[in-house]
Amino acid sequence: MNDFWQHCSALLERELTPQQYVTWIKPLAPVAFDAAAQTLSIAAPNRFKLDWVKSQFSGRISDLARDFWNAPIDVQFVLDPKAGARGAAPAVAPRPSVGATAAATGMAPTAAATPTAAPEVIAHAAPNPAVAAAQAAQAAAHAAAQAAALNADDAADLDLPSLTAHEAAAGRRTWRPGSGAPAAGDAADSTYERSKLNPVLTFDNFVTGKANQLARAAAIQVADNPGVSYNPLFLYGGVGLGKTHLIHAIGNQLLLDKPGARIRYIHAEQYVSDVVKAYQRKAFDDFKRYYHSLDLLLIDDIQFFSGKSRTQEEFFYAFEALVANKAQVIITSDTYPKEISGIDDRLISRFDSGLTVAIEPPELEMRVAILMRKAQSEGVSLSEDVAFFVAKHLRSNVRELEGALRKILAYSKFHGREISIELTKEALKDLLTVQNRQISVENIQKTVADFYNIKVADMYSKKRPANIARPRQIAMYLAKELTQKSLPEIGELFGGRDHTTVLHAVRKIADERGKDAQLNHELHVLEQTLKG
């Protein structure tokens, strides 16, 4: 059994990208083999990885097992028993409230400690029911105290869709996930005006590739099982990678399934503004009643909460009330939760209690698909040659691609010419000039050498001390990620090294990046420096 798994892992490591192998295959372990029944059991560390591996890799692993034993093998994927034992423990220990101190002094709660591991996907156990009940009671008591002390006469200035009289009196929602049909009054409301959802952003027009397929899979599961699967769902990644599209798609899907669901999309800056207005207008009882009554809350760009102690406190109570009521919370950010500065420890721990998923920049094939889909939506026929040319030169994010396409379409219309590669070069001349100044292996070597305070010559020397070998491996990794060079070409530029040496460096850094927050931060800084 162990011999097979070593053989299988080695083959899959060669077939998959380093990130795919480290994320999905490396955490698996064979736990049982029954020769008589011809069954093999393989354990996954958590439910999400179990479901994903079954859907994506079970066929290939079964084929390898059949070839290894020369017989059909029933490969079964099971949850690691140790994961179940861990699930019995509370995910987060309760903490005393710091809200009163923050409110009295105006000082922000203590920010999160120095981040530790930063894996791409992290699934944690659900909170202990007793702890959750205590926290919900604390949240309810806090809301009641505020409601008694504040006057809601000026609430009309807040962007809070009104509750029905019954809901306002009872403080309850008309519908909860799984409770059946919505109330007639809810169905009559202007759904999209209430929710602030963009009906155009759906799963159907979300272009999927390796960079975002995991995030999309998690989003679909949350849309199908709100408040049950992965609560909260935390999506993070750079600007223009599709985080906002994905959370709108979740909301739109839930509205299709449950038209009476109480859903709200809000940008973090608007939430901060609403908190301020609620205090200024003494309308906090309406503010709390509204946000605590939702079935789905979508908070975009939560890094804007940084340093806003009052906003963080109120969001903490809203979060606790929603999760206790089995409502779903979905959050986006431009960075990993523990790396967001100026956010209270309590919130960071809540973000970590669900599922955290990264969205990466789109790969070449995905960029081509995005351009073709966008052109089609504009009623324009775009050739694959033109789409490939643009995608090859513009790599950072979806918004940049869409902006480039708009320039091409406008240039074509203004000059009355067909869209071709020649026209595309003219339309994007300034943009391509900037891109072409970036990114060479030589530039990567110099940037990494400067960052780690070594000589550029050390990059292609035979020296092997750790303070030189490590930066050299990082430079090889970045060369593979940020340029079109092949492994042999990269090896040649690093002192004539063999391509297997480069491959080892790429896999090693990719593996460690998912475990070492400091390395992940350094790589992020280097990538941003190189991309200008």
Coordinates of C-alpha atoms in Angstrom, one line a residue:
M1 CA 0.0 0.0 0.0
N2 CA 2.7 2.5 1.0
D3 CA 4.8 1.5 -2.1
F4 CA 1.8 2.2 -4.3
W5 CA 1.2 5.6 -2.7
Q6 CA 4.9 6.6 -3.1
H7 CA 4.7 5.5 -6.8
C8 CA 1.3 7.3 -7.3
S9 CA 2.5 10.5 -5.6
A10 CA 5.7 10.7 -7.7
L11 CA 3.7 10.4 -10.9
L12 CA 1.1 13.0 -9.8
E13 CA 3.8 15.4 -8.8
R14 CA 5.2 15.2 -12.3
E15 CA 1.8 15.7 -13.9
L16 CA 0.4 18.5 -11.8
T17 CA 1.6 22.0 -11.1
P18 CA 3.5 22.5 -7.8
Q19 CA 0.6 24.3 -6.3
Q20 CA -1.9 21.7 -7.2
Y21 CA 0.3 18.9 -5.9
V22 CA 1.0 20.6 -2.6
T23 CA -2.6 21.6 -2.0
W24 CA -4.4 18.4 -3.0
I25 CA -2.1 15.4 -3.2
K26 CA 0.5 15.9 -0.6
P27 CA -2.0 16.0 2.4
L28 CA -3.5 12.7 1.4
A29 CA -2.5 9.4 3.1
P30 CA -3.4 5.7 2.4
V31 CA -5.0 4.2 5.5
A32 CA -6.2 0.7 4.5
F33 CA -5.9 -1.8 1.7
D34 CA -8.0 -5.0 1.5
A35 CA -6.5 -7.3 -1.1
A36 CA -9.4 -9.7 -1.0
A37 CA -12.0 -7.0 -1.6
Q38 CA -9.6 -5.1 -3.8
T39 CA -10.4 -1.8 -2.0
L40 CA -8.0 1.0 -1.1
S41 CA -8.9 3.7 1.4
I42 CA -7.2 7.1 1.2
A43 CA -7.7 9.8 3.9
A44 CA -8.1 13.5 3.4
P45 CA -7.5 16.0 6.2
N46 CA -10.8 17.9 5.9
R47 CA -14.2 17.6 4.2
F48 CA -13.5 20.2 1.5
K49 CA -10.3 18.5 0.3
L50 CA -12.1 15.2 0.5
D51 CA -14.9 16.4 -1.8
W52 CA -12.5 18.1 -4.2
V53 CA -10.1 15.2 -4.6
K54 CA -13.0 12.8 -5.2
S55 CA -14.4 15.0 -8.0
Q56 CA -11.1 15.9 -9.6
F57 CA -8.5 13.2 -9.0
S58 CA -10.3 9.9 -8.1
G59 CA -10.3 8.7 -11.8
R60 CA -6.6 9.2 -12.2
I61 CA -5.7 7.6 -8.9
S62 CA -8.0 4.6 -9.7
D63 CA -6.2 4.2 -13.0
L64 CA -2.8 4.3 -11.3
A65 CA -4.0 1.7 -8.7
R66 CA -5.2 -0.6 -11.5
D67 CA -1.9 -0.4 -13.3
F68 CA 0.1 -1.0 -10.1
W69 CA -1.8 -4.1 -9.0
N70 CA -2.9 -5.3 -12.5
A71 CA -6.5 -5.5 -11.3
P72 CA -9.4 -3.1 -10.8
I73 CA -9.2 -1.4 -7.5
D74 CA -12.0 0.4 -5.7
V75 CA -10.4 3.5 -4.4
Q76 CA -12.4 5.0 -1.5
F77 CA -11.7 8.5 -0.1
V78 CA -12.4 9.0 3.6
L79 CA -12.1 11.7 6.1
D80 CA -9.0 11.4 8.3
P81 CA -10.3 10.2 11.8
K82 CA -7.9 12.7 13.4
A83 CA -9.7 15.5 11.6
G84 CA -13.0 14.3 13.2
A85 CA -11.4 14.3 16.7
R86 CA -10.1 17.8 16.1
G87 CA -13.6 18.9 15.0
A88 CA -14.9 18.2 18.5
A89 CA -12.9 21.0 20.0
P90 CA -14.0 24.7 19.8
A91 CA -12.4 26.5 16.9
V92 CA -12.0 29.7 18.9
A93 CA -11.8 30.3 22.6
P94 CA -14.2 33.0 23.9
R95 CA -12.6 36.3 24.6
P96 CA -13.8 39.2 26.8
S97 CA -15.3 42.1 24.9
V98 CA -12.9 45.0 24.2
G99 CA -15.8 47.1 22.9
A100 CA -16.4 49.1 26.0
T101 CA -12.8 50.0 26.4
A102 CA -12.5 51.0 22.7
A103 CA -15.7 53.1 22.9
A104 CA -14.5 54.9 26.1
T105 CA -11.0 55.7 25.0
G106 CA -11.3 55.9 21.2
M107 CA -8.4 53.5 20.9
A108 CA -8.5 50.6 18.4
P109 CA -8.6 47.1 19.8
T110 CA -5.2 45.2 19.7
A111 CA -4.4 44.2 16.1
A112 CA -3.6 40.6 15.2
A113 CA -0.3 39.2 16.1
T114 CA 2.4 38.4 13.6
P115 CA 0.9 36.0 11.1
T116 CA 2.0 32.4 11.1
A117 CA 1.1 29.9 8.4
A118 CA -0.8 31.2 5.4
P119 CA -2.0 28.2 3.4
E120 CA -4.2 28.8 0.3
V121 CA -7.2 26.9 1.8
I122 CA -7.9 26.5 5.5
A123 CA -10.9 24.7 6.9
H124 CA -11.5 24.8 10.6
A125 CA -14.0 23.2 13.0
A126 CA -17.3 24.8 13.8
P127 CA -17.5 26.7 17.1
N128 CA -18.6 24.8 20.2
P129 CA -22.4 25.1 20.5
A130 CA -22.2 26.3 24.1
V131 CA -19.7 29.0 23.2
A132 CA -21.8 30.0 20.2
A133 CA -24.9 30.3 22.4
A134 CA -23.1 32.4 25.0
Q135 CA -21.7 34.7 22.3
A136 CA -25.2 35.0 20.7
A137 CA -26.6 35.9 24.1
Q138 CA -23.9 38.5 24.6
A139 CA -24.7 39.9 21.1
A140 CA -28.4 40.1 21.8
A141 CA -27.8 41.8 25.2
H142 CA -25.6 44.3 23.6
A143 CA -28.2 45.1 20.9
A144 CA -30.9 45.4 23.4
A145 CA -28.9 47.8 25.6
Q146 CA -28.2 50.0 22.5
A147 CA -31.8 49.9 21.4
A148 CA -33.0 51.1 24.8
A149 CA -30.5 54.0 24.9
L150 CA -30.9 55.3 21.3
N151 CA -33.6 57.1 19.4
A152 CA -34.3 55.8 15.8
D153 CA -36.3 58.9 14.5
D154 CA -33.5 59.8 12.0
A155 CA -33.0 56.3 10.6
A156 CA -34.4 57.3 7.2
D157 CA -31.0 58.7 6.2
L158 CA -29.5 55.2 6.5
D159 CA -29.5 52.8 3.6
L160 CA -31.4 50.1 5.4
P161 CA -34.4 48.5 3.7
S162 CA -37.3 48.5 6.2
L163 CA -38.5 45.5 8.1
T164 CA -42.2 44.5 8.3
A165 CA -44.0 45.6 11.4
H166 CA -44.0 42.0 12.7
E167 CA -40.3 41.6 12.1
A168 CA -39.5 44.9 13.7
A169 CA -41.5 44.0 16.8
A170 CA -40.2 40.5 17.1
G171 CA -36.7 41.0 15.8
R172 CA -37.0 37.9 13.7
R173 CA -36.6 37.1 10.0
T174 CA -39.5 36.0 7.8
W175 CA -37.4 33.3 6.2
R176 CA -34.3 31.3 7.1
P177 CA -32.3 29.0 4.8
G178 CA -34.1 25.7 4.6
S179 CA -37.4 27.0 6.0
G180 CA -39.4 26.8 2.8
A181 CA -41.3 29.5 0.9
P182 CA -40.8 33.2 1.8
A183 CA -43.5 35.4 3.2
A184 CA -45.6 37.2 0.6
G185 CA -44.6 40.6 1.9
D186 CA -40.9 39.9 1.3
A187 CA -41.6 38.6 -2.2
A188 CA -43.3 41.8 -3.1
D189 CA -40.3 44.0 -2.2
S190 CA -37.9 45.2 -4.9
T191 CA -35.4 42.4 -4.4
Y192 CA -32.4 43.9 -6.1
E193 CA -32.9 47.3 -4.6
R194 CA -32.9 45.8 -1.2
S195 CA -30.0 43.5 -1.7
K196 CA -27.8 45.8 -3.8
L197 CA -26.9 42.8 -5.9
N198 CA -25.8 43.2 -9.5
P199 CA -28.0 40.7 -11.4
V200 CA -25.5 40.6 -14.3
L201 CA -22.9 38.9 -12.1
T202 CA -23.7 35.2 -12.1
F203 CA -22.0 31.8 -12.1
D204 CA -23.0 31.4 -15.7
N205 CA -20.8 34.3 -16.9
F206 CA -17.9 33.7 -14.5
V207 CA -15.0 32.5 -16.5
T208 CA -13.3 29.6 -14.7
G209 CA -9.7 28.4 -14.8
K210 CA -7.0 26.9 -12.6
A211 CA -6.6 30.3 -10.9
N212 CA -10.2 30.4 -9.5
Q213 CA -11.8 27.0 -9.9
L214 CA -11.4 26.3 -6.1
A215 CA -13.0 29.6 -5.2
R216 CA -15.9 28.9 -7.6
A217 CA -16.4 25.4 -6.2
A218 CA -16.5 26.7 -2.7
A219 CA -18.9 29.6 -3.7
I220 CA -21.3 27.1 -5.4
Q221 CA -21.3 24.9 -2.3
V222 CA -22.1 27.9 -0.1
A223 CA -24.9 29.0 -2.4
D224 CA -26.4 25.6 -2.3
N225 CA -26.0 25.3 1.5
P226 CA -26.0 28.8 3.0
G227 CA -25.2 28.9 6.7
V228 CA -24.1 25.2 6.7
S229 CA -21.0 24.9 4.4
Y230 CA -18.0 27.0 5.3
N231 CA -19.3 29.9 7.4
P232 CA -17.8 32.4 6.9
L233 CA -16.4 32.0 3.4
F234 CA -13.4 34.3 3.1
L235 CA -12.1 35.0 -0.5
Y236 CA -8.8 36.9 -0.9
G237 CA -6.7 38.0 -3.8
G238 CA -5.4 41.0 -5.8
V239 CA -7.5 43.7 -7.5
G240 CA -9.6 42.7 -10.5
L241 CA -9.4 38.9 -10.1
G242 CA -13.2 38.3 -9.7
K243 CA -13.9 38.3 -6.0
T244 CA -16.8 40.8 -6.3
H245 CA -18.2 38.9 -9.3
L246 CA -18.2 35.7 -7.3
I247 CA -19.9 36.9 -4.2
H248 CA -22.6 38.6 -6.3
A249 CA -23.1 35.3 -8.1
I250 CA -23.7 33.6 -4.7
G251 CA -26.3 36.1 -3.8
N252 CA -28.0 35.9 -7.2
Q253 CA -28.1 32.1 -7.0
L254 CA -29.6 32.2 -3.5
L255 CA -32.3 34.6 -4.8
L256 CA -33.2 32.2 -7.6
D257 CA -33.5 29.3 -5.1
K258 CA -35.2 31.3 -2.3
P259 CA -36.8 34.5 -3.6
G260 CA -37.6 35.8 -0.2
A261 CA -34.1 35.5 1.3
R262 CA -32.9 38.6 3.0
I263 CA -29.6 39.4 1.3
R264 CA -27.3 42.4 1.4
Y265 CA -24.2 43.2 -0.5
I266 CA -22.2 46.1 0.9
H267 CA -18.7 47.5 0.4
A268 CA -16.7 47.8 3.6
E269 CA -16.4 51.6 3.2
Q270 CA -20.2 51.9 3.0
Y271 CA -20.6 49.8 6.1
V272 CA -18.2 52.1 7.9
S273 CA -20.2 55.1 6.7
D274 CA -23.4 53.5 7.9
V275 CA -22.0 52.9 11.4
V276 CA -21.0 56.6 11.6
K277 CA -24.4 57.8 10.4
A278 CA -26.2 55.4 12.8
Y279 CA -24.3 57.0 15.8
Q280 CA -24.7 60.5 14.5
R281 CA -28.5 60.1 14.0
K282 CA -29.1 57.9 17.1
A283 CA -30.5 55.2 14.8
F284 CA -28.5 52.3 16.0
D285 CA -31.4 50.1 16.9
D286 CA -32.6 50.1 13.3
F287 CA -29.1 49.5 12.1
K288 CA -28.6 46.5 14.3
R289 CA -32.1 45.1 13.7
Y290 CA -31.5 45.2 10.0
Y291 CA -28.0 43.6 9.9
H292 CA -28.9 41.0 12.5
S293 CA -32.0 39.9 10.5
L294 CA -30.2 39.0 7.2
D295 CA -29.9 35.5 5.7
L296 CA -26.8 36.4 3.7
L297 CA -24.3 39.2 4.3
L298 CA -21.7 39.9 1.6
I299 CA -18.9 42.3 2.8
D300 CA -16.5 43.4 0.1
D301 CA -12.9 44.6 0.7
I302 CA -13.0 44.2 4.5
Q303 CA -9.4 45.5 4.7
F304 CA -11.1 49.0 4.9
F305 CA -12.1 48.1 8.4
S306 CA -8.5 48.6 9.4
G307 CA -8.1 50.9 12.4
K308 CA -11.9 51.5 12.6
S309 CA -12.4 50.2 16.2
R310 CA -16.1 51.1 16.5
T311 CA -17.0 49.6 13.1
Q312 CA -15.1 46.4 14.0
E313 CA -16.9 46.1 17.3
E314 CA -20.4 46.4 15.7
F315 CA -19.5 44.1 12.9
F316 CA -18.3 41.5 15.5
Y317 CA -21.7 41.6 17.2
A318 CA -23.5 41.4 13.8
F319 CA -21.3 38.5 12.8
E320 CA -21.9 36.6 16.0
A321 CA -25.7 37.1 15.7
L322 CA -25.8 36.0 12.1
V323 CA -23.7 32.8 12.5
A324 CA -25.7 31.9 15.6
N325 CA -28.9 32.2 13.5
K326 CA -27.4 30.0 10.7
A327 CA -27.2 33.0 8.4
Q328 CA -24.3 33.0 5.9
V329 CA -21.4 35.5 6.0
I330 CA -19.1 36.0 3.0
I331 CA -16.1 38.3 3.1
T332 CA -13.5 39.4 0.6
S333 CA -10.1 41.1 1.1
D334 CA -7.0 41.9 -0.9
T335 CA -4.9 39.8 1.4
Y336 CA -4.8 36.8 3.7
P337 CA -6.8 37.4 6.9
K338 CA -3.9 37.3 9.4
E339 CA -2.0 39.7 7.2
I340 CA -4.6 42.5 7.4
S341 CA -3.2 45.1 9.7
G342 CA -5.3 47.0 12.2
I343 CA -8.0 44.3 12.6
D344 CA -9.0 43.1 16.1
D345 CA -7.9 39.5 17.1
R346 CA -11.5 38.5 17.7
L347 CA -12.4 39.2 14.1
I348 CA -9.4 37.5 12.7
S349 CA -10.2 34.4 14.7
R350 CA -13.8 34.5 13.3
F351 CA -12.5 34.9 9.7
D352 CA -10.3 31.8 10.3
S353 CA -13.2 29.7 11.6
G354 CA -14.7 29.0 8.2
L355 CA -13.0 28.5 4.8
T356 CA -10.3 30.8 3.4
V357 CA -9.7 30.6 -0.3
A358 CA -7.2 32.5 -2.5
I359 CA -8.0 33.7 -6.1
E360 CA -4.8 33.9 -8.2
P361 CA -4.1 35.9 -11.3
P362 CA -5.6 34.2 -14.4
E363 CA -3.4 31.9 -16.5
L364 CA -3.0 32.3 -20.2
E365 CA -5.9 30.1 -21.3
M366 CA -8.2 31.8 -18.9
R367 CA -7.2 35.2 -20.0
V368 CA -8.0 34.3 -23.6
A369 CA -11.4 32.9 -22.6
I370 CA -12.1 36.1 -20.6
L371 CA -11.4 38.3 -23.7
M372 CA -13.4 36.1 -26.0
R373 CA -16.4 36.1 -23.6
K374 CA -16.3 39.8 -23.0
A375 CA -16.0 40.6 -26.8
Q376 CA -19.0 38.3 -27.4
S377 CA -21.0 40.2 -24.7
E378 CA -20.2 43.4 -26.6
G379 CA -21.5 41.9 -29.8
V380 CA -18.0 41.8 -31.4
S381 CA -16.3 38.9 -33.1
L382 CA -12.7 38.7 -31.7
S383 CA -10.3 36.3 -33.4
E384 CA -8.4 33.8 -31.2
D385 CA -5.1 35.2 -32.6
V386 CA -5.9 38.7 -31.3
A387 CA -7.2 37.4 -27.9
F388 CA -4.0 35.3 -27.5
F389 CA -1.8 38.3 -28.4
V390 CA -3.5 40.5 -25.8
A391 CA -3.5 37.7 -23.1
K392 CA 0.1 36.9 -23.7
H393 CA 1.2 40.5 -23.0
L394 CA -1.3 41.5 -20.2
R395 CA -1.1 39.2 -17.2
S396 CA -2.1 41.0 -14.0
N397 CA -5.9 40.9 -13.7
V398 CA -9.3 40.8 -15.4
R399 CA -9.9 44.5 -15.2
E400 CA -6.7 45.2 -17.1
L401 CA -7.8 42.8 -19.8
E402 CA -11.3 44.3 -20.1
G403 CA -9.8 47.8 -20.2
A404 CA -7.5 46.8 -23.0
L405 CA -10.4 45.3 -24.9
R406 CA -12.4 48.5 -24.6
K407 CA -9.4 50.5 -26.0
I408 CA -9.2 48.1 -29.0
L409 CA -12.9 48.3 -29.7
A410 CA -12.9 52.1 -29.5
Y411 CA -9.8 52.4 -31.7
S412 CA -11.4 50.1 -34.3
K413 CA -14.6 52.0 -34.3
F414 CA -12.9 55.4 -34.5
H415 CA -10.6 54.5 -37.4
G416 CA -13.2 52.3 -39.2
R417 CA -10.9 49.3 -39.4
E418 CA -11.2 45.6 -38.7
I419 CA -9.7 44.3 -35.5
S420 CA -6.4 42.6 -36.2
I421 CA -3.1 42.1 -34.4
E422 CA -1.7 45.1 -36.2
L423 CA -4.6 47.3 -35.0
T424 CA -4.3 45.9 -31.5
K425 CA -0.6 46.8 -31.4
E426 CA -1.5 50.4 -32.3
A427 CA -4.4 50.6 -29.9
L428 CA -2.3 49.3 -27.0
K429 CA 1.0 50.9 -27.9
D430 CA 1.5 52.7 -24.6
L431 CA 0.3 49.8 -22.5
L432 CA 2.5 47.3 -24.3
T433 CA 5.5 49.6 -24.0
V434 CA 5.1 49.5 -20.2
Q435 CA 4.6 45.7 -20.2
N436 CA 7.7 45.1 -22.4
R437 CA 9.9 46.9 -19.9
Q438 CA 9.0 44.2 -17.4
I439 CA 9.9 41.3 -16.5
S440 CA 13.2 39.5 -17.4
V441 CA 15.1 36.8 -15.6
E442 CA 18.0 39.2 -15.3
N443 CA 15.7 41.8 -13.6
I444 CA 14.4 39.1 -11.3
Q445 CA 18.0 38.1 -10.3
K446 CA 18.9 41.7 -9.6
T447 CA 15.8 42.5 -7.6
V448 CA 16.1 39.3 -5.5
A449 CA 19.8 39.9 -4.9
D450 CA 19.2 43.4 -3.7
F451 CA 16.3 42.3 -1.5
Y452 CA 18.4 39.7 0.2
N453 CA 21.6 41.7 0.2
I454 CA 23.7 39.4 -1.9
K455 CA 25.6 39.8 -5.2
V456 CA 23.9 39.3 -8.5
A457 CA 26.9 37.0 -9.4
D458 CA 25.9 34.7 -6.6
M459 CA 22.7 33.9 -8.6
Y460 CA 24.7 31.9 -11.2
S461 CA 27.7 30.9 -9.1
K462 CA 28.3 27.4 -7.6
K463 CA 28.2 28.7 -4.0
R464 CA 25.8 26.8 -1.8
P465 CA 25.6 28.6 1.6
A466 CA 22.0 29.0 2.8
N467 CA 22.1 32.8 2.6
I468 CA 22.8 32.4 -1.1
A469 CA 21.1 29.1 -2.1
R470 CA 17.7 30.3 -0.7
P471 CA 17.5 33.6 -2.6
R472 CA 18.7 31.7 -5.7
Q473 CA 15.8 29.2 -5.3
I474 CA 13.4 32.1 -4.8
A475 CA 14.6 33.8 -8.0
M476 CA 14.2 30.6 -9.9
Y477 CA 10.6 30.3 -8.6
L478 CA 9.8 33.9 -9.6
A479 CA 11.4 33.3 -13.0
K480 CA 9.1 30.4 -13.6
E481 CA 6.0 32.3 -12.4
L482 CA 6.6 35.7 -14.0
T483 CA 8.2 34.9 -17.4
Q484 CA 7.6 32.7 -20.4
K485 CA 11.0 31.0 -20.0
S486 CA 11.2 27.2 -20.0
L487 CA 12.9 25.3 -17.2
P488 CA 16.0 24.6 -19.3
E489 CA 16.2 28.3 -20.3
I490 CA 15.9 29.4 -16.7
G491 CA 18.6 26.9 -15.7
E492 CA 20.9 28.2 -18.3
L493 CA 20.5 31.8 -17.0
F494 CA 21.4 30.5 -13.5
G495 CA 24.9 29.4 -14.3
G496 CA 24.0 26.5 -16.6
R497 CA 22.1 24.5 -14.1
D498 CA 20.0 21.5 -15.1
H499 CA 16.3 21.9 -15.5
T500 CA 15.7 19.4 -12.7
T501 CA 17.5 21.7 -10.3
V502 CA 15.1 24.5 -11.3
L503 CA 12.1 22.2 -11.0
H504 CA 13.2 21.3 -7.5
A505 CA 13.6 25.0 -6.5
V506 CA 10.1 25.9 -7.9
R507 CA 8.4 23.0 -6.1
K508 CA 10.2 23.7 -2.8
I509 CA 9.4 27.4 -2.7
A510 CA 5.7 26.7 -3.8
D511 CA 5.4 24.2 -1.0
E512 CA 6.9 26.5 1.6
R513 CA 5.0 29.5 0.5
G514 CA 1.8 27.8 1.6
K515 CA 3.2 27.2 5.0
D516 CA 5.5 30.1 5.8
A517 CA 3.7 33.5 6.2
Q518 CA 7.0 35.4 6.2
L519 CA 8.1 33.8 3.0
N520 CA 4.7 34.5 1.4
H521 CA 5.0 38.1 2.4
E522 CA 8.5 38.4 1.0
L523 CA 7.4 36.9 -2.3
H524 CA 4.4 39.2 -2.4
V525 CA 6.7 42.2 -2.0
L526 CA 9.1 41.0 -4.7
E527 CA 6.2 40.3 -7.1
Q528 CA 4.8 43.8 -6.6
T529 CA 8.3 45.3 -7.1
L530 CA 8.9 43.4 -10.3
K531 CA 5.4 44.2 -11.7
G532 CA 5.9 47.9 -10.9

